[in-house]
Short mmCIF file of C-alpha atoms in Angstrom, two decimals:
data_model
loop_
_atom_site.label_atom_id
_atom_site.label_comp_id
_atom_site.label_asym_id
_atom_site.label_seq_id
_atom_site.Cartn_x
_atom_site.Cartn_y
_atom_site.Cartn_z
CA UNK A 1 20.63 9.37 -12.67
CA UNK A 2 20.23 6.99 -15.84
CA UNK A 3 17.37 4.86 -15.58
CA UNK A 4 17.67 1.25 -16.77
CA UNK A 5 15.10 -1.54 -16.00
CA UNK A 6 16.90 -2.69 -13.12
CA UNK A 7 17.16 0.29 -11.37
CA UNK A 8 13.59 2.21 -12.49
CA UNK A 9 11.54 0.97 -9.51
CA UNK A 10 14.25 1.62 -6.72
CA UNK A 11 13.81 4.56 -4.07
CA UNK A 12 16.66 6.27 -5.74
CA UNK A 13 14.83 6.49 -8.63
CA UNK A 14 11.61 7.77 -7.08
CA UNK A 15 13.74 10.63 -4.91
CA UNK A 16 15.28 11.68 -8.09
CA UNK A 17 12.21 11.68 -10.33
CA UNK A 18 8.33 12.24 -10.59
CA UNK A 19 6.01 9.73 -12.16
CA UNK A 20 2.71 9.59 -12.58
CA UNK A 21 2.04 6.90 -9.92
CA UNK A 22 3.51 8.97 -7.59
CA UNK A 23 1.80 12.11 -8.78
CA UNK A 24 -1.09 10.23 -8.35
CA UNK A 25 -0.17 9.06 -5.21
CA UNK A 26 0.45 12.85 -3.36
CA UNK A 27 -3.03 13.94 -4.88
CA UNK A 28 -4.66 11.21 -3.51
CA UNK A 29 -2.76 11.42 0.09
CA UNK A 30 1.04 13.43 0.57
CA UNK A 31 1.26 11.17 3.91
CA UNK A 32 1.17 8.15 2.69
CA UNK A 33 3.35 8.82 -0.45
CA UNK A 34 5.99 10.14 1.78
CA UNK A 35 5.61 7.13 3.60
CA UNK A 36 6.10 5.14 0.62
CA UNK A 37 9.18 7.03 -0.18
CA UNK A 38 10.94 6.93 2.86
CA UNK A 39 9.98 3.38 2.98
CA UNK A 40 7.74 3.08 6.08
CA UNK A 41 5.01 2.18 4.25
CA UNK A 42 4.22 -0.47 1.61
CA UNK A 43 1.07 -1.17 0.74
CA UNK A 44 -0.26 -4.64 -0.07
CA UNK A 45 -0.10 -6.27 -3.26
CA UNK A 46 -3.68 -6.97 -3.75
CA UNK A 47 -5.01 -9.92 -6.05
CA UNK A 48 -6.41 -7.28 -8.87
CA UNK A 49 -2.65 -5.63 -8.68
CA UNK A 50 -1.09 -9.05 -9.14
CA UNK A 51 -3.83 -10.29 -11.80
CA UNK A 52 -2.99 -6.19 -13.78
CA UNK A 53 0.78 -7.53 -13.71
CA UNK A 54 0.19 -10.96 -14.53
CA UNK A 55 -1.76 -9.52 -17.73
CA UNK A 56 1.05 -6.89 -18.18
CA UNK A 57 3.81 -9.01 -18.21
CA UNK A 58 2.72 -11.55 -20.92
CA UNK A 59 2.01 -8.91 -23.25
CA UNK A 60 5.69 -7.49 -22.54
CA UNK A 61 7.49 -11.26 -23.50
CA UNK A 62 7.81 -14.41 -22.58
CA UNK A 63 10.84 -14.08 -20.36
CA UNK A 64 9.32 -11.08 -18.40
CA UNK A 65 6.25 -13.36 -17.90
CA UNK A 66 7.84 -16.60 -16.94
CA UNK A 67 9.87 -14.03 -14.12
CA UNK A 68 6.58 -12.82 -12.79
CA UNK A 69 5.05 -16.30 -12.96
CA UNK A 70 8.18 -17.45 -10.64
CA UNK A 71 8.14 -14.35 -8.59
CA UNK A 72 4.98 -15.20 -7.22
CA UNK A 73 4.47 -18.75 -7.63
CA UNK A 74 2.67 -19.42 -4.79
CA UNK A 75 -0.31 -16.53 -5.71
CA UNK A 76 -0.55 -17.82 -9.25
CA UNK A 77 -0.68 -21.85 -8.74
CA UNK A 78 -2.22 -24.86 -6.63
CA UNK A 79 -0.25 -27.60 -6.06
CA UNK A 80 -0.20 -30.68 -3.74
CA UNK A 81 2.77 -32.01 -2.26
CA UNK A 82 3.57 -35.93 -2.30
CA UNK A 83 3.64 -37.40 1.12
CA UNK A 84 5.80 -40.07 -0.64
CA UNK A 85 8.77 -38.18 -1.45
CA UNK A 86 7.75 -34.36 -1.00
CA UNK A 87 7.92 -33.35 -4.42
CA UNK A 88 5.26 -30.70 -5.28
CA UNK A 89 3.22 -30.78 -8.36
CA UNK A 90 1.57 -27.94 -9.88
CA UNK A 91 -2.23 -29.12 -10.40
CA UNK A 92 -3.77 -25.55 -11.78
CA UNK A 93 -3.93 -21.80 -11.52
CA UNK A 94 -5.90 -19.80 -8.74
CA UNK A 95 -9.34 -18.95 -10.36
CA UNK A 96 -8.04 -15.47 -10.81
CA UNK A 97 -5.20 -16.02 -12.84
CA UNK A 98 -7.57 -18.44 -14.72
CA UNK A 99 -9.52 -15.28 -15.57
CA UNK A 100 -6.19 -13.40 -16.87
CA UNK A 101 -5.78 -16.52 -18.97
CA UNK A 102 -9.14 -16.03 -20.65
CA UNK A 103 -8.80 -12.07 -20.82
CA UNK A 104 -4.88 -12.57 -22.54
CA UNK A 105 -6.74 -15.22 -25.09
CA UNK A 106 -9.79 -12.49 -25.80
CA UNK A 107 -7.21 -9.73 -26.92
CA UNK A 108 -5.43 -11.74 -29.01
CA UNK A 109 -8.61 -13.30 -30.95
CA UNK A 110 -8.61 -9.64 -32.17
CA UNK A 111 -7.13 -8.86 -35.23
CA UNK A 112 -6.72 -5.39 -34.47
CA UNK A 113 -5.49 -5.80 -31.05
CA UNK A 114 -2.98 -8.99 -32.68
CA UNK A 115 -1.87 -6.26 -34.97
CA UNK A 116 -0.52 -4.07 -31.83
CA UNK A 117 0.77 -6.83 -30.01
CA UNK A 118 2.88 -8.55 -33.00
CA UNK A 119 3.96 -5.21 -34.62
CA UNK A 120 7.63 -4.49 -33.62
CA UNK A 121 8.31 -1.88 -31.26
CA UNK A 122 10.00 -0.74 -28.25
CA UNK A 123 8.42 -2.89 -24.88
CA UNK A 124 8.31 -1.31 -21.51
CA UNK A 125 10.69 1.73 -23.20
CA UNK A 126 11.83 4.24 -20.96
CA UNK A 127 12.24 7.84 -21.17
CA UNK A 128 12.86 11.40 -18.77
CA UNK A 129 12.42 14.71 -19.42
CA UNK A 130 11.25 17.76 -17.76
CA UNK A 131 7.43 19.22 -16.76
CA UNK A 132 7.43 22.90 -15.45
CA UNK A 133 11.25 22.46 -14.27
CA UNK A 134 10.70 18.98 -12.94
CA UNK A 135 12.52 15.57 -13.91
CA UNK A 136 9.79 13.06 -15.31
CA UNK A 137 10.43 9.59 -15.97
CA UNK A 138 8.07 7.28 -18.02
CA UNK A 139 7.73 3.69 -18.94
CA UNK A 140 5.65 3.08 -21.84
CA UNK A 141 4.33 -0.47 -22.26
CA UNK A 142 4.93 -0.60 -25.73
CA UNK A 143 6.15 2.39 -28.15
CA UNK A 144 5.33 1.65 -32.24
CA UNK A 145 8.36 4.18 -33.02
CA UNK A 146 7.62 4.15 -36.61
CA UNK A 147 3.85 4.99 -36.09
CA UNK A 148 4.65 7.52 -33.15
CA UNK A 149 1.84 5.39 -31.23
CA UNK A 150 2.09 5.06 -27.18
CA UNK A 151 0.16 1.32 -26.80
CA UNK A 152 -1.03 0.76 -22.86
CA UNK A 153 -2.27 -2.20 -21.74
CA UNK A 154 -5.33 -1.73 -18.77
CA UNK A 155 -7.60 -4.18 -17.30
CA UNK A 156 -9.98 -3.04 -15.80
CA UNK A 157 -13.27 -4.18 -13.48
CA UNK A 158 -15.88 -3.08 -16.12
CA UNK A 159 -15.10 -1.13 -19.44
CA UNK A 160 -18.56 0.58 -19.42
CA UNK A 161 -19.09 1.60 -15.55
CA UNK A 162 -19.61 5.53 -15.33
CA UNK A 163 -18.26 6.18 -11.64
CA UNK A 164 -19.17 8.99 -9.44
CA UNK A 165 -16.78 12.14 -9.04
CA UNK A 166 -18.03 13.78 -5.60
CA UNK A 167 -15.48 16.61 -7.08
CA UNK A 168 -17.03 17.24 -10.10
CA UNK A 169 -20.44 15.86 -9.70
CA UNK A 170 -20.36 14.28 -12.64
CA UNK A 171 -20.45 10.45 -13.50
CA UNK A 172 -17.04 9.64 -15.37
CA UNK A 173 -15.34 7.16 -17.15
CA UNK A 174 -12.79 4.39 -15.96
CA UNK A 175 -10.31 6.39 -17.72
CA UNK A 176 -11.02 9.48 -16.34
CA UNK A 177 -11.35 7.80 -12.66
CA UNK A 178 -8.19 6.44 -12.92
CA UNK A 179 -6.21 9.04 -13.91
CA UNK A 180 -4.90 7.37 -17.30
CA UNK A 181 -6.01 11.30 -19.63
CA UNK A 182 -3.10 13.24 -17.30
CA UNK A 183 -1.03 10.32 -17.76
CA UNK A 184 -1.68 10.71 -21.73
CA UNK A 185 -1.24 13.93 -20.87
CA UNK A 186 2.34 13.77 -19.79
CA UNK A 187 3.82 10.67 -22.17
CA UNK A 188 2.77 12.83 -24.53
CA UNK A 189 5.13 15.84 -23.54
CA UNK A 190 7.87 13.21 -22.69
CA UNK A 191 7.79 11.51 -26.06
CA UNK A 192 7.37 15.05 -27.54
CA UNK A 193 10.47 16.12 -26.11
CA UNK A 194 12.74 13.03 -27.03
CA UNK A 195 11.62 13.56 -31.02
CA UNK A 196 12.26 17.47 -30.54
CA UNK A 197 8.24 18.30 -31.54
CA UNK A 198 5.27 19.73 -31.62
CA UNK A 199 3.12 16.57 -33.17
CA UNK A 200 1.37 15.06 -30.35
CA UNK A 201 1.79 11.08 -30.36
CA UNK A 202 -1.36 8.45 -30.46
CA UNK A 203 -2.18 6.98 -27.05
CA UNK A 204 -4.14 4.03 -27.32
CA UNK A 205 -5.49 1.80 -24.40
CA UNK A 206 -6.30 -1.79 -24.98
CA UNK A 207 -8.88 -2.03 -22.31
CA UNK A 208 -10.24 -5.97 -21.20
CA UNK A 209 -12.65 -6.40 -18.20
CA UNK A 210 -12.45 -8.59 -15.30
CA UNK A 211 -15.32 -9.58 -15.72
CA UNK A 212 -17.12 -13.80 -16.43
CA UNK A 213 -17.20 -12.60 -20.28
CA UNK A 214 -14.60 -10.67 -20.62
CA UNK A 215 -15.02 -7.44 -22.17
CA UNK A 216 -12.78 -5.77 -24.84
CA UNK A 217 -12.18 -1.95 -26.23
CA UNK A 218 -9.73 -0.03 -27.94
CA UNK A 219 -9.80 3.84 -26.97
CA UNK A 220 -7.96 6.53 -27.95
CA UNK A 221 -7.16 9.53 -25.06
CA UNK A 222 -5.97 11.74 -27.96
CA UNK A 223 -7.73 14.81 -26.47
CA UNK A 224 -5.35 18.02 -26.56
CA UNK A 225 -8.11 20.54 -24.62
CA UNK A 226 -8.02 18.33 -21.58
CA UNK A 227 -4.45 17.24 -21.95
CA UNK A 228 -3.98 21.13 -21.69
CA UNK A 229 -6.60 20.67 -18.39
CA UNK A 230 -4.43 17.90 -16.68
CA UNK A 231 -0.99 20.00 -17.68
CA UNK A 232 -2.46 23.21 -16.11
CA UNK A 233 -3.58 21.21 -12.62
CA UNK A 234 0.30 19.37 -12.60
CA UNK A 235 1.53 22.93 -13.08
CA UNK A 236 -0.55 23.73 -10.49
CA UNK A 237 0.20 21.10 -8.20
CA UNK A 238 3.56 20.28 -8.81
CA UNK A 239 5.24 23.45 -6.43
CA UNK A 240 3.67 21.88 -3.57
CA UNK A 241 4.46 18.32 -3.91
CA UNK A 242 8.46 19.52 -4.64
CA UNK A 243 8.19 21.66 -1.35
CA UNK A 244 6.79 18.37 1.10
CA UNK A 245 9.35 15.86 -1.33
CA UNK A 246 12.26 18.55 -0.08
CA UNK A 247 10.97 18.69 3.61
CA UNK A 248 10.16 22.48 3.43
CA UNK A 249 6.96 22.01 3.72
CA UNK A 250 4.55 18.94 6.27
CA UNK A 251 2.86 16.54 4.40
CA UNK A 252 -1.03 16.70 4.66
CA UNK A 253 -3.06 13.78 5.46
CA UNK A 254 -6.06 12.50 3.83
CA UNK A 255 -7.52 10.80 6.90
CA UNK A 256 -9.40 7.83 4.75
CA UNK A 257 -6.09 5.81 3.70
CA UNK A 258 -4.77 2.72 4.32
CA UNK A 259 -1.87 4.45 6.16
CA UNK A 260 -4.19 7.31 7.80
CA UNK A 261 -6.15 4.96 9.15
CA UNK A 262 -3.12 2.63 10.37
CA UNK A 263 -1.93 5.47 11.86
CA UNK A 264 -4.53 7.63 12.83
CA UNK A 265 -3.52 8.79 16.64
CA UNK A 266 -6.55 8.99 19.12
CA UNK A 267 -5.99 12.15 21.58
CA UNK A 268 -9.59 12.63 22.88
CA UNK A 269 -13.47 11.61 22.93
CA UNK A 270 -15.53 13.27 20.68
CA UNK A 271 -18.88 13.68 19.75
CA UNK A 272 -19.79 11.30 16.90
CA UNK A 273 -21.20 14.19 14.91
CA UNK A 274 -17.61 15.09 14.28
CA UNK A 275 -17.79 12.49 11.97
CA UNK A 276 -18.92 14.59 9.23
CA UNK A 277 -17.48 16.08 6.58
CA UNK A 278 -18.59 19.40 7.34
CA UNK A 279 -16.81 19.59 11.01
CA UNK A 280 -13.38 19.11 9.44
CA UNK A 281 -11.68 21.81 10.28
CA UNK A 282 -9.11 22.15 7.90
CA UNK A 283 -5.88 19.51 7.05
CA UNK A 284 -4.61 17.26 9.45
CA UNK A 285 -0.21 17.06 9.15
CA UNK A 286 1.85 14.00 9.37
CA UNK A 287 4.54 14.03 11.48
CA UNK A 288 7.80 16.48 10.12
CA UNK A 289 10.56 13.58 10.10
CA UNK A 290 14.12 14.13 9.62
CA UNK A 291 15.11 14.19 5.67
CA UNK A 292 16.26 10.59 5.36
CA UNK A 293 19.62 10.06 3.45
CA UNK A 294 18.90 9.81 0.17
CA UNK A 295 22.06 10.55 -1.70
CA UNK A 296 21.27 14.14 -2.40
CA UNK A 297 22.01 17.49 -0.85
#
């Protein structure tokens, strides 16, 4: 299948190929993402998801902005309606979308960050290639060909937060919390394998906070020992997620999801110390539906 911007977000597309999102998404719960996939299941767009794509699509162009901004109207704008002769009139932007305003402005004050932004390149470029025998496709937000450089664009609650990793055990980064070092990880091979080498490229976030002031970073996730950490754990995960994808194997639920908990299915009264984590007795399966027709064998 040839991806195109037209067709790159379509079910087709995610049948066909892995991402990261929906890498992401099976780690985090293999219900749910099958859900998504076989289209029972669509999660809200929340305000900080529309605000991340109001953000992303000015710094992609002016036409893909002005679509988004008409797309969802309604989210982005106030307006009052004349009870003369009905015609509406936009009177402002939601305080949200106020906030992307300022965050868009505080990027561009930068020189270094004006630099990226006005330096020709390839926007929202996409590319496929293979991880451990599996098609990948990527979409970069912007790719500086002639500086090998992969540019991403993240906003983000709070640059400087350390979250806690009950995993690990360890306070971590936004950029480790997020996911955004094994999706480093695997541009890199992607981009690697399109030039035919071994030279990893840069991948740089532009990071700007939600926040009243925003704030503003520029970080580099060149870090080949853990982008050999994240490659070994997709190598190690990937078997699985192929098996449940090909309905060979039942997809495990997480239990804390929005769709686990939508469909959670009450069969008896327990006691409420069943509650804890330690009287979980093992995974809890989603329900083994019939492979959906999805164009391939």
């Amino acid at each position: 299948m040839e991806l195109t911007r037209e067709n790159y977000y379509t079910p087709e597309a995610d049948w066909e190929y892995m991402s990261c999102s929906q890498y992401q998404g099976f780690m985090e719960c293999e219900a749910q993402q099958m859900a998504k996939l076989e289209g029972r299941w669509k999660g809200k767009d929340t305000t900080a998801f529309l605000v991340g794509n109001y953000f992303h699509s000015y710094m992609e162009g002016e036409d893909a902005h002005r679509e988004f901004c008409d797309e969802h109207f309604d989210d982005i704008f106030k307006t009052k309606v004349s009870k003369k002769d009905g015609t509406v009139t936009v009177t402002g932007k939601y305080a949200d979308f106020e906030k992307a305003d300022e965050m868009i402005e505080r990027c561009l004050r930068n020189p270094i960050v004006r630099k990226f932004y006005d330096h020709p390149g390839e926007v929202e470029k996409i590319l496929t290639g293979t991880i451990f025998g599996v098609p990948w496709r990527i979409r970069m937000d912007k790719y500086l060909k002639d500086m090998n450089i992969i540019l991403d664009w993240k906003t983000t609650a709070n640059i400087r937060e350390l979250k806690y990793n009950p995993i690990t055990k360890e306070r971590e980064t936004f950029v480790e919390a997020h996911g955004y070092l094994m999706r480093a990880a695997v541009y890199s091979e992607i981009v690697k394998q399109m030039l035919q080498t071994d030279i990893d490229p840069q991948f740089i976030i532009v990071a700007v906070s939600k926040q009243e002031y925003p704030d503003l970073d520029i970080l580099s996730l060149n870090h080949r020992q853990r982008w050999d950490i994240e490659l070994e754990e997709i190598k190690r995960n990937l078997p699985r997620f192929q098996e449940v994808k090909a309905y060979r194997q039942q997809a495990r639920r997480c239990g804390q999801c929005d769709y686990c908990r939508a469909t959670n299915k009450v069969t008896r009264i327990k006691p409420y110390y069943e509650l804890k984590p330690e009287f979980k007795e093992g995974f809890e399966y989603d329900d083994f539906p019939e492979k959906p027709n999805t164009g391939k064998s």
